[in-house]
PDB file of C-alpha atoms in Angstrom:
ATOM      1  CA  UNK A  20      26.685  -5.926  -9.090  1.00 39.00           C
ATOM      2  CA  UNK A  21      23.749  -7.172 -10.947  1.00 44.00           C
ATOM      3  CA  UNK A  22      23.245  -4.034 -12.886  1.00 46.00           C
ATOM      4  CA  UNK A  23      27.019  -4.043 -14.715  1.00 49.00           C
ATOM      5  CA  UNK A  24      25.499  -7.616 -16.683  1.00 60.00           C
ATOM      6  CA  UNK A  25      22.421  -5.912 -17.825  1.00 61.00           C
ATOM      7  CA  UNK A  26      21.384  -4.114 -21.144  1.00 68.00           C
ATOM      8  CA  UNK A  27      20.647  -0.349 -20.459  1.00 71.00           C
ATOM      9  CA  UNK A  28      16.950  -2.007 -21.724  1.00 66.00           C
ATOM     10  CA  UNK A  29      17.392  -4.659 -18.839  1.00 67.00           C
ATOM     11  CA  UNK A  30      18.615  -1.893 -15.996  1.00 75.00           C
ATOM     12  CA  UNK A  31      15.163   0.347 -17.210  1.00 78.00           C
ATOM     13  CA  UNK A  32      13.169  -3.413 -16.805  1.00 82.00           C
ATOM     14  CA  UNK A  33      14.150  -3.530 -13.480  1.00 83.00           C
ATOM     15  CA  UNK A  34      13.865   0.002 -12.585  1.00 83.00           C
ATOM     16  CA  UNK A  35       9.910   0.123 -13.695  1.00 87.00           C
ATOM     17  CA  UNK A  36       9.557  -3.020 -11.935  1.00 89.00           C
ATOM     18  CA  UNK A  37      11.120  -1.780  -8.689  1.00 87.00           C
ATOM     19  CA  UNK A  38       8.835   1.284  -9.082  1.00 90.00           C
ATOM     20  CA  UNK A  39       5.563  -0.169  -9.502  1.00 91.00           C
ATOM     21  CA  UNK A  40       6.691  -2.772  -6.605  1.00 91.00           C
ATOM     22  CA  UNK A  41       6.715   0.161  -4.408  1.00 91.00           C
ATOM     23  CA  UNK A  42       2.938   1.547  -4.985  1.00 92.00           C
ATOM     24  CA  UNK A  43       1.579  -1.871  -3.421  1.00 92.00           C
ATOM     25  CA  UNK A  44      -0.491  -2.648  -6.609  1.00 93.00           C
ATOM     26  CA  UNK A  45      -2.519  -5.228  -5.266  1.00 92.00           C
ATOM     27  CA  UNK A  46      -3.724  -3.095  -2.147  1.00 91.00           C
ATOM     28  CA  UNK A  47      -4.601  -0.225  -4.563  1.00 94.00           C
ATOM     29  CA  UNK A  48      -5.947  -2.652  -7.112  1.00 94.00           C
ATOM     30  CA  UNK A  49      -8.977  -2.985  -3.738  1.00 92.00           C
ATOM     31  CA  UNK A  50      -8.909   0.411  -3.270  1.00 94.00           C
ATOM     32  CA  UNK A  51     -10.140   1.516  -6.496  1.00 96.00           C
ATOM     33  CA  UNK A  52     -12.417  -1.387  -6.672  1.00 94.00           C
ATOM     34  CA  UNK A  53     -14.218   0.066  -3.690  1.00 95.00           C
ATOM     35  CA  UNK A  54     -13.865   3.864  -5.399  1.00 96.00           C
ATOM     36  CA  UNK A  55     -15.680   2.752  -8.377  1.00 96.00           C
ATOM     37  CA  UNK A  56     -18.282   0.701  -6.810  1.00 96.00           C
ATOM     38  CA  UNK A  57     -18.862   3.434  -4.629  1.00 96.00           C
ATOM     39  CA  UNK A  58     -19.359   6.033  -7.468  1.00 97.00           C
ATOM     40  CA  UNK A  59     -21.781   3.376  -9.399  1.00 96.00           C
ATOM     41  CA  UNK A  60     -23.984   2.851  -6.180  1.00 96.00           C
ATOM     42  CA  UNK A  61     -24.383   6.937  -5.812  1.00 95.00           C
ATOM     43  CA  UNK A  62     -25.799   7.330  -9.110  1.00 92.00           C
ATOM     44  CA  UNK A  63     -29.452   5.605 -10.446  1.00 89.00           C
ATOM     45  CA  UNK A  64     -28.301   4.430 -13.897  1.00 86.00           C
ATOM     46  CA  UNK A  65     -25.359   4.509 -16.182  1.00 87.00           C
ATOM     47  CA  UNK A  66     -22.738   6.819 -14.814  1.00 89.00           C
ATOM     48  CA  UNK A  67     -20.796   9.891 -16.751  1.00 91.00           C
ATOM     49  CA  UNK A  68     -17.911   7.835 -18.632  1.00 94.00           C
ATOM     50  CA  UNK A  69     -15.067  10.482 -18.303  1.00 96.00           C
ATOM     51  CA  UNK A  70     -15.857  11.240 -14.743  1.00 96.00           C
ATOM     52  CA  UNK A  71     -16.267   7.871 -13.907  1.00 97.00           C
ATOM     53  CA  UNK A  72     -12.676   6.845 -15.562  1.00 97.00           C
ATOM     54  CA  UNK A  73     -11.294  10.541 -14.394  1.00 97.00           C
ATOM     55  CA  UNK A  74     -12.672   9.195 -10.540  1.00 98.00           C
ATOM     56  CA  UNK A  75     -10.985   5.616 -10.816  1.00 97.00           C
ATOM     57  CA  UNK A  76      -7.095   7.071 -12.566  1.00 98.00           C
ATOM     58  CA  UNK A  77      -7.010   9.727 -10.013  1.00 97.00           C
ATOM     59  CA  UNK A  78      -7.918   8.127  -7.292  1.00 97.00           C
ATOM     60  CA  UNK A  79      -5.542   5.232  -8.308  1.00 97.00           C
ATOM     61  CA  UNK A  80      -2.679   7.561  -8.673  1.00 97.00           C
ATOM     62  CA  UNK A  81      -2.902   9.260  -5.531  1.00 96.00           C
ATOM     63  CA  UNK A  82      -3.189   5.577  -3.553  1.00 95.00           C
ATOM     64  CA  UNK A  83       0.250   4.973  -5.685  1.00 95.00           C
ATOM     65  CA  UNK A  84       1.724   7.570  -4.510  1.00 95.00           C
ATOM     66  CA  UNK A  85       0.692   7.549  -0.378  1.00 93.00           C
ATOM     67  CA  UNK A  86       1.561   3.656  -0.420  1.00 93.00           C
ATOM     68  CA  UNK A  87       5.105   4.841  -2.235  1.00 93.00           C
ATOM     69  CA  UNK A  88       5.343   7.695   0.278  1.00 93.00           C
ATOM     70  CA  UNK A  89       4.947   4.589   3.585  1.00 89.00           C
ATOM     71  CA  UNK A  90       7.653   2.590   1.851  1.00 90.00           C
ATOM     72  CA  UNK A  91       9.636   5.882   1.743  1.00 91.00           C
ATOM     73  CA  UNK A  92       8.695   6.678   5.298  1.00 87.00           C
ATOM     74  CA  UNK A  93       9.265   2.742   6.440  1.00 83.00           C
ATOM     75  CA  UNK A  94      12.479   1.380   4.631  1.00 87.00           C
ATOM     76  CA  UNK A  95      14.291   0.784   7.914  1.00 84.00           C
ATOM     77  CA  UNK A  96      11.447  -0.840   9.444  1.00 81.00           C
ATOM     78  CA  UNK A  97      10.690  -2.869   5.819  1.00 79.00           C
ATOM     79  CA  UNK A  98      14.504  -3.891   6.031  1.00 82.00           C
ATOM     80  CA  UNK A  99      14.024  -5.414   9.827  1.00 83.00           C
ATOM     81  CA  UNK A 100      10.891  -7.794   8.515  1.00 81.00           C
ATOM     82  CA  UNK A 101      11.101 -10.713   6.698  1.00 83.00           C
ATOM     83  CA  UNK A 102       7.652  -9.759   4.852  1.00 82.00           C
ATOM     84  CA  UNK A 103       9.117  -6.482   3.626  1.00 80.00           C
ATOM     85  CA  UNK A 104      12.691  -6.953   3.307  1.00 79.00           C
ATOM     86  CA  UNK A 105      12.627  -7.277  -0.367  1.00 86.00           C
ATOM     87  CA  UNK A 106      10.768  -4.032  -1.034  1.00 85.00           C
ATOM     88  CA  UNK A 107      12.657  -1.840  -3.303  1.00 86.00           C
ATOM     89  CA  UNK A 108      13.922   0.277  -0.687  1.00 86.00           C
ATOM     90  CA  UNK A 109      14.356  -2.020   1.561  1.00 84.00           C
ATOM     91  CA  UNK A 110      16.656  -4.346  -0.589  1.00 86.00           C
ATOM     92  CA  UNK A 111      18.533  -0.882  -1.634  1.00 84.00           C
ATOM     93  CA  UNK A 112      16.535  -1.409  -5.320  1.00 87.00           C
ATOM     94  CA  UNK A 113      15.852   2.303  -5.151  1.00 87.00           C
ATOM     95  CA  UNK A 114      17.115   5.219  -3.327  1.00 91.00           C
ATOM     96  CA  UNK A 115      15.109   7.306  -1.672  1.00 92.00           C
ATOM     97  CA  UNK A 116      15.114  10.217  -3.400  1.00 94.00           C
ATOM     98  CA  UNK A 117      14.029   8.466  -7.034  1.00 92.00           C
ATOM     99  CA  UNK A 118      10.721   7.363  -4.436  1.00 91.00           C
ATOM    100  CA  UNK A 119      10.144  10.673  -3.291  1.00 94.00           C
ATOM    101  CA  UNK A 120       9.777  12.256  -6.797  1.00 95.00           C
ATOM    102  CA  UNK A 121       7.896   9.785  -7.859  1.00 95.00           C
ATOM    103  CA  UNK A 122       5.895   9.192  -5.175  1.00 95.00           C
ATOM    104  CA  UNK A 123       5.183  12.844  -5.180  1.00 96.00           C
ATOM    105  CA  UNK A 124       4.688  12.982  -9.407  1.00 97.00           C
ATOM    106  CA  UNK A 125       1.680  10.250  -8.654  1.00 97.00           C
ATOM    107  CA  UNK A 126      -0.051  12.202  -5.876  1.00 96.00           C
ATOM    108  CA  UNK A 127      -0.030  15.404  -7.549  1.00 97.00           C
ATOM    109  CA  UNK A 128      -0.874  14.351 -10.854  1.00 98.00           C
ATOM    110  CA  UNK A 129      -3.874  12.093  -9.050  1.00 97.00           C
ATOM    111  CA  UNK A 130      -4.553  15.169  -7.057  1.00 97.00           C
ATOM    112  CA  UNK A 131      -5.304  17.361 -10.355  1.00 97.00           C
ATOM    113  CA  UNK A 132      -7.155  15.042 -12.547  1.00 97.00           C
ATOM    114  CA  UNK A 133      -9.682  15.217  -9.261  1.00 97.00           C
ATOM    115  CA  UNK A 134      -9.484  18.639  -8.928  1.00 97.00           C
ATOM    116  CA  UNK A 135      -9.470  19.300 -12.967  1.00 97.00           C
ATOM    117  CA  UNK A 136     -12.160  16.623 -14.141  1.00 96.00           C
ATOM    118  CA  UNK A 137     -14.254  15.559 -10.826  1.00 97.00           C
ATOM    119  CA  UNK A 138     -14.746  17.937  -7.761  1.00 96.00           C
ATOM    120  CA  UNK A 139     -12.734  19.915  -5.972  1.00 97.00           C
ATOM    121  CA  UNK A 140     -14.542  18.367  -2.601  1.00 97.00           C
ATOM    122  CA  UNK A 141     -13.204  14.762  -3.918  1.00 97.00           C
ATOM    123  CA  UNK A 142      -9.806  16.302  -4.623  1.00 97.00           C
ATOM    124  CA  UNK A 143      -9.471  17.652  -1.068  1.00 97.00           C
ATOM    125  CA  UNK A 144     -11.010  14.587   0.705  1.00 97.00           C
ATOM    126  CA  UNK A 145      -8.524  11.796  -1.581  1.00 97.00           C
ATOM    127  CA  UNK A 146      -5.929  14.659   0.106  1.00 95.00           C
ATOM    128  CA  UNK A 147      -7.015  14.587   3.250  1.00 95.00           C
ATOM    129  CA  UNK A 148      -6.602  10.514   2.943  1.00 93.00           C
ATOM    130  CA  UNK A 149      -3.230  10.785   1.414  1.00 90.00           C
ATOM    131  CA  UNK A 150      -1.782  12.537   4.512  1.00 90.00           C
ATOM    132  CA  UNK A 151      -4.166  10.369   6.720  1.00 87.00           C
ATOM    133  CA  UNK A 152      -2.172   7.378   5.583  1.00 86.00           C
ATOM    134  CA  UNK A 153       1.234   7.982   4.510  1.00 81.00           C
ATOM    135  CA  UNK A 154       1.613  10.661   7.129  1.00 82.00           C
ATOM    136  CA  UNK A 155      -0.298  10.594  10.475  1.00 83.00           C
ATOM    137  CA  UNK A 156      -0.759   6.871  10.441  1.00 82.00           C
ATOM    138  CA  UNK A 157       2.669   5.816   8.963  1.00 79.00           C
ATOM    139  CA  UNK A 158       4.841   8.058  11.178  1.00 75.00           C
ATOM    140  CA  UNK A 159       3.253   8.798  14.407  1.00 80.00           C
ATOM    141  CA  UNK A 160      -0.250   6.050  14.781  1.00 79.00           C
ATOM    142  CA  UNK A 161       2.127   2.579  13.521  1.00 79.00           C
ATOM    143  CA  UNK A 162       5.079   3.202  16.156  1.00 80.00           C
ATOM    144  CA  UNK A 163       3.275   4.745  18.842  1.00 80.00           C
ATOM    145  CA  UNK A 164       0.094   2.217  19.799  1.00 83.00           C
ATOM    146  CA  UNK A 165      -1.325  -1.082  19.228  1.00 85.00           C
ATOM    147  CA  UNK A 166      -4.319   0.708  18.265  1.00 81.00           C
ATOM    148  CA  UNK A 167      -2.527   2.201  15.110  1.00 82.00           C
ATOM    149  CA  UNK A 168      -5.017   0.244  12.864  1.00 83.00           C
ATOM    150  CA  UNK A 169      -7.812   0.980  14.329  1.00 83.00           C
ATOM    151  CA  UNK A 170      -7.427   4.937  14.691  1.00 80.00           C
ATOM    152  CA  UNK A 171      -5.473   4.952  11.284  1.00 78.00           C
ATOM    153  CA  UNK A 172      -8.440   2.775   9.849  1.00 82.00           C
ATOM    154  CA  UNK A 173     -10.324   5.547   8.652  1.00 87.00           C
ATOM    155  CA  UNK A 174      -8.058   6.570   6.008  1.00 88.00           C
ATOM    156  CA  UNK A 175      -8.659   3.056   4.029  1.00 88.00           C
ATOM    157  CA  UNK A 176     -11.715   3.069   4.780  1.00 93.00           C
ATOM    158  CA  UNK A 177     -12.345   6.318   2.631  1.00 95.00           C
ATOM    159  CA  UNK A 178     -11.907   4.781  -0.697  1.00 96.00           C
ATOM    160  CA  UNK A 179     -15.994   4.204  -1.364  1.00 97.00           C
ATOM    161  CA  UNK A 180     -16.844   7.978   0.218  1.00 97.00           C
ATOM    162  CA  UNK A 181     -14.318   9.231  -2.706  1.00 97.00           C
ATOM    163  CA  UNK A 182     -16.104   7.734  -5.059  1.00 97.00           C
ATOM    164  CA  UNK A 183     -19.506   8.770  -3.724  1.00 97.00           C
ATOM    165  CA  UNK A 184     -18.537  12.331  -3.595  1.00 97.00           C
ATOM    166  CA  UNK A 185     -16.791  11.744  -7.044  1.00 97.00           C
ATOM    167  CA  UNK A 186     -20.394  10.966  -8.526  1.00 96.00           C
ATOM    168  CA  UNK A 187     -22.722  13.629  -6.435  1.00 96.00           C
ATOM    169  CA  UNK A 188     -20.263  16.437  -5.274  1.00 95.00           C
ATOM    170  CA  UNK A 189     -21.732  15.568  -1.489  1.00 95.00           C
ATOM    171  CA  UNK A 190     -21.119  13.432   1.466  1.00 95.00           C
ATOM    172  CA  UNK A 191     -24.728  11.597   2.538  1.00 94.00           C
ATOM    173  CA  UNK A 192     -25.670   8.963   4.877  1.00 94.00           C
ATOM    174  CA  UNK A 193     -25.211   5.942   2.811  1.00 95.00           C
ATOM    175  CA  UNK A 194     -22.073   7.126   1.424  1.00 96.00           C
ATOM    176  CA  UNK A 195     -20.532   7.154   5.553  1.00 96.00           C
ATOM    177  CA  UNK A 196     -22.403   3.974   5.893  1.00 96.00           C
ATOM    178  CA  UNK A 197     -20.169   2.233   3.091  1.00 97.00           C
ATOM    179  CA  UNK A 198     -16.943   4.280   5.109  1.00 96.00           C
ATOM    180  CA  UNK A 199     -18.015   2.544   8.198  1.00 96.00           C
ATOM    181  CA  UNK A 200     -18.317  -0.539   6.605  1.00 97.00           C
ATOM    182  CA  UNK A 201     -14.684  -0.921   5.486  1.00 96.00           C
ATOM    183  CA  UNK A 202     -13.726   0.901   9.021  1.00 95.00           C
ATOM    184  CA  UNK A 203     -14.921  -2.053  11.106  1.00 96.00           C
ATOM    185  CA  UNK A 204     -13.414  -4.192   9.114  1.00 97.00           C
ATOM    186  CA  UNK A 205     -10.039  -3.392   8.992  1.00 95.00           C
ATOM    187  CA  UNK A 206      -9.000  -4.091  12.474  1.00 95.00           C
ATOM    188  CA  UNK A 207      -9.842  -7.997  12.130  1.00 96.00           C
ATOM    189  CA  UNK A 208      -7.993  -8.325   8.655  1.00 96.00           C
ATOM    190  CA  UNK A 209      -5.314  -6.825   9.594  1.00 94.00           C
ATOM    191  CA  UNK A 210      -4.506  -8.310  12.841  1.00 95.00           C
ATOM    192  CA  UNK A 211      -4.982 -11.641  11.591  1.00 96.00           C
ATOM    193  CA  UNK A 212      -2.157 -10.767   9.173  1.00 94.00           C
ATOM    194  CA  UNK A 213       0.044  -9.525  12.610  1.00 94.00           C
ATOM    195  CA  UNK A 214      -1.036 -12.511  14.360  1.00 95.00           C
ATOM    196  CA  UNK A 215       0.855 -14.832  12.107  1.00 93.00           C
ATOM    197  CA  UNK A 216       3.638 -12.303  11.396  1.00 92.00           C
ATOM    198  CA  UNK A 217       3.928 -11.261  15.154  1.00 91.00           C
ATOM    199  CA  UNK A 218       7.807 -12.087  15.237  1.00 90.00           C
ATOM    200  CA  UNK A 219       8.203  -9.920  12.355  1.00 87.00           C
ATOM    201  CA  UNK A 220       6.994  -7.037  13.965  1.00 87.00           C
ATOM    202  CA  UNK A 221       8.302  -7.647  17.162  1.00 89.00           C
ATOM    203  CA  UNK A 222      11.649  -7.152  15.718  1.00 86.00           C
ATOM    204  CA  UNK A 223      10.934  -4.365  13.923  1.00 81.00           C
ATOM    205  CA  UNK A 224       9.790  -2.926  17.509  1.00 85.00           C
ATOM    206  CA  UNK A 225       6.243  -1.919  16.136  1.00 85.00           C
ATOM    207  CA  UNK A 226       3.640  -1.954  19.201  1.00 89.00           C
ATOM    208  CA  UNK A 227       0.901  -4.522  17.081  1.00 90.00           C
ATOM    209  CA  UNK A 228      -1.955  -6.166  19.451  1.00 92.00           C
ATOM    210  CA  UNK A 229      -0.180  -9.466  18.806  1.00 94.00           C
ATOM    211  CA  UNK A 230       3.126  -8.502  20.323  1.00 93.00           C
ATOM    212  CA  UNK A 231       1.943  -6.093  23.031  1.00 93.00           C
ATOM    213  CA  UNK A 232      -1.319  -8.250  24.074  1.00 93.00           C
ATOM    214  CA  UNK A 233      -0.619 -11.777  23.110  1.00 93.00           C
ATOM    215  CA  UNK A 234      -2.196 -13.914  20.913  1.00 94.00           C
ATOM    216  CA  UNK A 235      -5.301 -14.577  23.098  1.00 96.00           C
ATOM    217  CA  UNK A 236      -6.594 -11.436  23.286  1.00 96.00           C
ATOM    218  CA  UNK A 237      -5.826 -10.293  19.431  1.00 96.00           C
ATOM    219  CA  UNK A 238      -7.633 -13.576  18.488  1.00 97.00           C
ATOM    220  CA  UNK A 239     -10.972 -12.153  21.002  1.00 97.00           C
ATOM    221  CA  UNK A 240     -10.107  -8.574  19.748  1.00 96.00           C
ATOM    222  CA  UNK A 241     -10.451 -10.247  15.781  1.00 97.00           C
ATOM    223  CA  UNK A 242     -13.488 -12.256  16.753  1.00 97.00           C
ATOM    224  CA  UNK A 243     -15.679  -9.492  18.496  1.00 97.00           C
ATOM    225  CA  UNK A 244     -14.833  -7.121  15.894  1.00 97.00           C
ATOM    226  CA  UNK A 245     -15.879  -9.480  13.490  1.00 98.00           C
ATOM    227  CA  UNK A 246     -19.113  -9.900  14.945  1.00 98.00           C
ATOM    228  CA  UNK A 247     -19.453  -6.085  14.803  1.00 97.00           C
ATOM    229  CA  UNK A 248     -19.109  -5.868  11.380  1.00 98.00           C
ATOM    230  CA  UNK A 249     -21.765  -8.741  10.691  1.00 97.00           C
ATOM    231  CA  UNK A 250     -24.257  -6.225  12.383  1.00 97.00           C
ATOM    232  CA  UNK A 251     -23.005  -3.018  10.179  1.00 97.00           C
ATOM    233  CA  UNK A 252     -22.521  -4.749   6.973  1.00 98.00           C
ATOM    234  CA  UNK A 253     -26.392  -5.516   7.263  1.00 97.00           C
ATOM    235  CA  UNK A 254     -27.430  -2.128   7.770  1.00 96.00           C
ATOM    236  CA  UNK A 255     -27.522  -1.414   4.271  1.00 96.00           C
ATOM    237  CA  UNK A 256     -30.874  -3.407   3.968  1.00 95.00           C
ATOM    238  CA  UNK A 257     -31.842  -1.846   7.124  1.00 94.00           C
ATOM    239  CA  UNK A 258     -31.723   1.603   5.429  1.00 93.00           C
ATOM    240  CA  UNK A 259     -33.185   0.629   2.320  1.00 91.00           C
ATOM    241  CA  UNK A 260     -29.917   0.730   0.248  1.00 93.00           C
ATOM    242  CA  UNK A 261     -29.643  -2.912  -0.691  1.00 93.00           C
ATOM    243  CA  UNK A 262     -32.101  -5.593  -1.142  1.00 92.00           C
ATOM    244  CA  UNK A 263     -32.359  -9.238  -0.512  1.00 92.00           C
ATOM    245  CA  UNK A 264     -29.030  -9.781  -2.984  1.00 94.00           C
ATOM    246  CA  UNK A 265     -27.044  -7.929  -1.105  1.00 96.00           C
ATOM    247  CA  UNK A 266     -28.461  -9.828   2.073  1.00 96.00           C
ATOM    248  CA  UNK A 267     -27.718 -13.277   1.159  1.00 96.00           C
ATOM    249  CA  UNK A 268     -24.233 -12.620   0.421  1.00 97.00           C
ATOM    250  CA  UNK A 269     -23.855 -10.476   3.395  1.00 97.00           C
ATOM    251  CA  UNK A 270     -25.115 -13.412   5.725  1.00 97.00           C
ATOM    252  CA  UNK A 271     -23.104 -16.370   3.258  1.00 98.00           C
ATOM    253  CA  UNK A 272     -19.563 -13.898   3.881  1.00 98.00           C
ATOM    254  CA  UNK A 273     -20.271 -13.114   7.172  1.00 98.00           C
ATOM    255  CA  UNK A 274     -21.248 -16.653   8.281  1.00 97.00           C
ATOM    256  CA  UNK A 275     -17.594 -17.960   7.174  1.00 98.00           C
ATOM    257  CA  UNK A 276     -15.743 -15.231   8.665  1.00 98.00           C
ATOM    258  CA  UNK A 277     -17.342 -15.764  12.051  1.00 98.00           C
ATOM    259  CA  UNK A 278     -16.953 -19.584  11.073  1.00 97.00           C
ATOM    260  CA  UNK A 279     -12.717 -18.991  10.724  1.00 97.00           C
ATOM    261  CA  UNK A 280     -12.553 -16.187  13.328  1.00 97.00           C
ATOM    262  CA  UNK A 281     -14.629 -18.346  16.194  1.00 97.00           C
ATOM    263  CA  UNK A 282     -12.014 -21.388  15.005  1.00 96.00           C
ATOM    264  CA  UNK A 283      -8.857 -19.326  15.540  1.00 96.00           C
ATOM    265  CA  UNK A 284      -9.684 -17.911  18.431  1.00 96.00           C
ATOM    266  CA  UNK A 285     -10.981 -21.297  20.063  1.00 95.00           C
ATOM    267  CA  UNK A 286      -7.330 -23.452  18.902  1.00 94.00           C
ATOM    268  CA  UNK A 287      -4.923 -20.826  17.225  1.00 94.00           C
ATOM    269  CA  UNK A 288      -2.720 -21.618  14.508  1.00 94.00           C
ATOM    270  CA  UNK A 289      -0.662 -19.361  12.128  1.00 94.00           C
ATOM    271  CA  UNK A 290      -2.482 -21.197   9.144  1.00 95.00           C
ATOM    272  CA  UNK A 291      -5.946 -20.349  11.060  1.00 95.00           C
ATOM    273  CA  UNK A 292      -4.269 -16.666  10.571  1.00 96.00           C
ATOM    274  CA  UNK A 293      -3.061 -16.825   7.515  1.00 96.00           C
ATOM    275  CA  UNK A 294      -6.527 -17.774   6.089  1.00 97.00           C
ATOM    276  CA  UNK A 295      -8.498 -15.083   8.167  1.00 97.00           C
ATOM    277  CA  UNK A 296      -6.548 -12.798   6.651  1.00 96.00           C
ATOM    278  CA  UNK A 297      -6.740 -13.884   2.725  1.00 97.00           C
ATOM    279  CA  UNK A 298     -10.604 -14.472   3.033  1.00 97.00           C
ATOM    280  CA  UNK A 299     -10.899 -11.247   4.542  1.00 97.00           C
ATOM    281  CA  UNK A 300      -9.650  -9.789   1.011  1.00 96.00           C
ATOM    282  CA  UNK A 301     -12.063 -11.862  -0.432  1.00 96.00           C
ATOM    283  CA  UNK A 302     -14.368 -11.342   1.809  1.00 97.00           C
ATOM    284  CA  UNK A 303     -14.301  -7.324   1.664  1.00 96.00           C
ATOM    285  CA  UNK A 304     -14.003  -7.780  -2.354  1.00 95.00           C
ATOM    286  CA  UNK A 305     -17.258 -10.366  -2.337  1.00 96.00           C
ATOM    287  CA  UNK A 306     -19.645  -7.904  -0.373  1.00 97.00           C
ATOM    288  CA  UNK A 307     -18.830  -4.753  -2.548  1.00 96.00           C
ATOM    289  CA  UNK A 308     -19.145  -6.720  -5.492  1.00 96.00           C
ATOM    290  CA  UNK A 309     -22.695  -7.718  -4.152  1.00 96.00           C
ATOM    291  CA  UNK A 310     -23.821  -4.572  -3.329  1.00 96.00           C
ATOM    292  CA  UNK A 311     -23.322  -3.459  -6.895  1.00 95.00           C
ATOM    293  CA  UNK A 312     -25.084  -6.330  -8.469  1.00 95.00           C
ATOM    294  CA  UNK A 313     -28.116  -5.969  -6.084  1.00 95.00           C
ATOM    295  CA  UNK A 314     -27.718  -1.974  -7.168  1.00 93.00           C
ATOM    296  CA  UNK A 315     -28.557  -2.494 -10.998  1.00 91.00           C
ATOM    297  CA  UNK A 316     -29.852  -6.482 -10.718  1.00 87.00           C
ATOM    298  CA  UNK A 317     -32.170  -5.634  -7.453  1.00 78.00           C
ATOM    299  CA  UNK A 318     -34.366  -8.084  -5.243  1.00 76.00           C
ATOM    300  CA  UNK A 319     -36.794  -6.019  -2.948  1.00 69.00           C
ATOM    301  CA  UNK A 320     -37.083  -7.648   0.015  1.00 63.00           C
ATOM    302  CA  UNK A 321     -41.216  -7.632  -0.129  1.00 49.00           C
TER     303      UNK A 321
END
């Protein structure tokens, strides 16, 4: 109805809009944060400019196209959810096949830059991820366990190993120690974002800690896990990777997050939730972004 009142230019507006909606660019804006920062930390100086740019499109690109391929996948769940139910599929924006091709048009072109002007190892580990996420976690981990997240946390937690490999053609110790890292900490930002949308999944019928456990034990499962990833996030200092940078605004981020996770477990509130889960973000975005300052700025710890 609203498209009969619009220019052909207006109609094209809207379907660009609708398109980009559906790639989740704010969730692959962190990805590729983490990508890059992981290619900078794997090399000593100044990094190759077109493999570092090649890295950062492609990997972008592919993330596009898995996050289009879940809204694909999830339209009927999307449509059932108050959070979602403006998606473009959801909202009947887009039809499914126009999200399929292009879904598929920004993994495969992702896929080849990789494979064309990085590595082929980075290539087949960003594909790897792709079906990690938009297939084994979105169809079978999401609807079949409250545990989804934490089994299906691995592929988001690749995004700084891609880059790594991107930059040195090999996997190595402190590359899966920035993998584990982002691993740990996806299970406390992301139930703190089911905590406060709990009705939304539970009519959606998706088996989230918060709907099958409660709201006690998802507030102890976010706290403990959170304490966890205080330890691992200072392992990088153990193993010589960062310095005393790195530390200060590991222990600064980690202090608050124990600070808001202690408080919502202890009196819960959605708000408690709500800002668990946006300083997590910030939180995930702050201790990257330290780890590359302390990598060309450093502070040795003696």
């Amino acid at each position: 109805m609203r498209e009969s009142v619009l220019s052909p230019a207006g109609q094209w507006r809207d379907k660009a809009a609708a398109l980009l909606s559906l790639t989740k660019p704010r969730v692959v804006q962190l990805i590729t944060f983490c990508a890059l920062i992981g290619f900078l930390l794997a090399v000593p100086g100044w990094p190759d400019a077109v493999t570092f740019v090649a890295t950062g499109v492609g990997i972008t690109l592919a993330a596009a196209g898995a996050a289009a391929i879940n809204c694909l996948v999830e339209r009927t769940v999307d449509a059932r959810m108050r959070r979602t139910e403006r998606r473009p599929l959801a909202s009947g924006r887009l039809a499914p096949v126009e999200a399929l091709v292009f879904a598929v048009l920004l993994a495969v072109t992702g896929l080849g830059i990789l494979w064309i002007r990085v590595n082929s190892l980075t290539m087949w580990l960003t594909l790897a991820t792709f079906v990690g996420y938009a297939i084994v976690y979105t169809l079978w981990l999401k609807p079949a366990t409250p545990q989804n997240i934490v089994i299906g946390g691995a592929s988001g937690a690749m995004p700084p190993l891609l880059g790594w490999v991107a930059a040195t053609g090999q996997i190595s110790g402190d590359a899966l120690l920035l993998f584990a890292i982002i691993f740990v900490w996806t299970p406390p930002h992301f139930w703190a974002l089911a905590l406060y949308r709990r009705d939304d999944y539970a009519r959606a019928g998706l088996p989230m800690l918060p709907v099958t456990h409660g709201e006690r034990f998802t507030t102890l499962a976010v706290l403990l896990y959170t304490l966890l990833l205080s330890a691992v996030t200072l392992l990088p200092v153990a193993t010589g990777m960062a310095g005393g940078l790195y530390l200060l605004a590991a222990l600064a981020l980690n202090g608050r997050f124990l600070q808001i996770a202690f408080g919502m477990h202890r009196r819960y509130a959605h708000a408690t939730a709500r800002r668990a889960f946006v300083f997590s973000i910030w939180y995930l975005s702050g201790l990257f972004a330290a780890l590359l300052v302390d990598h060309y700025l450093p502070w040795p710890m003696s």
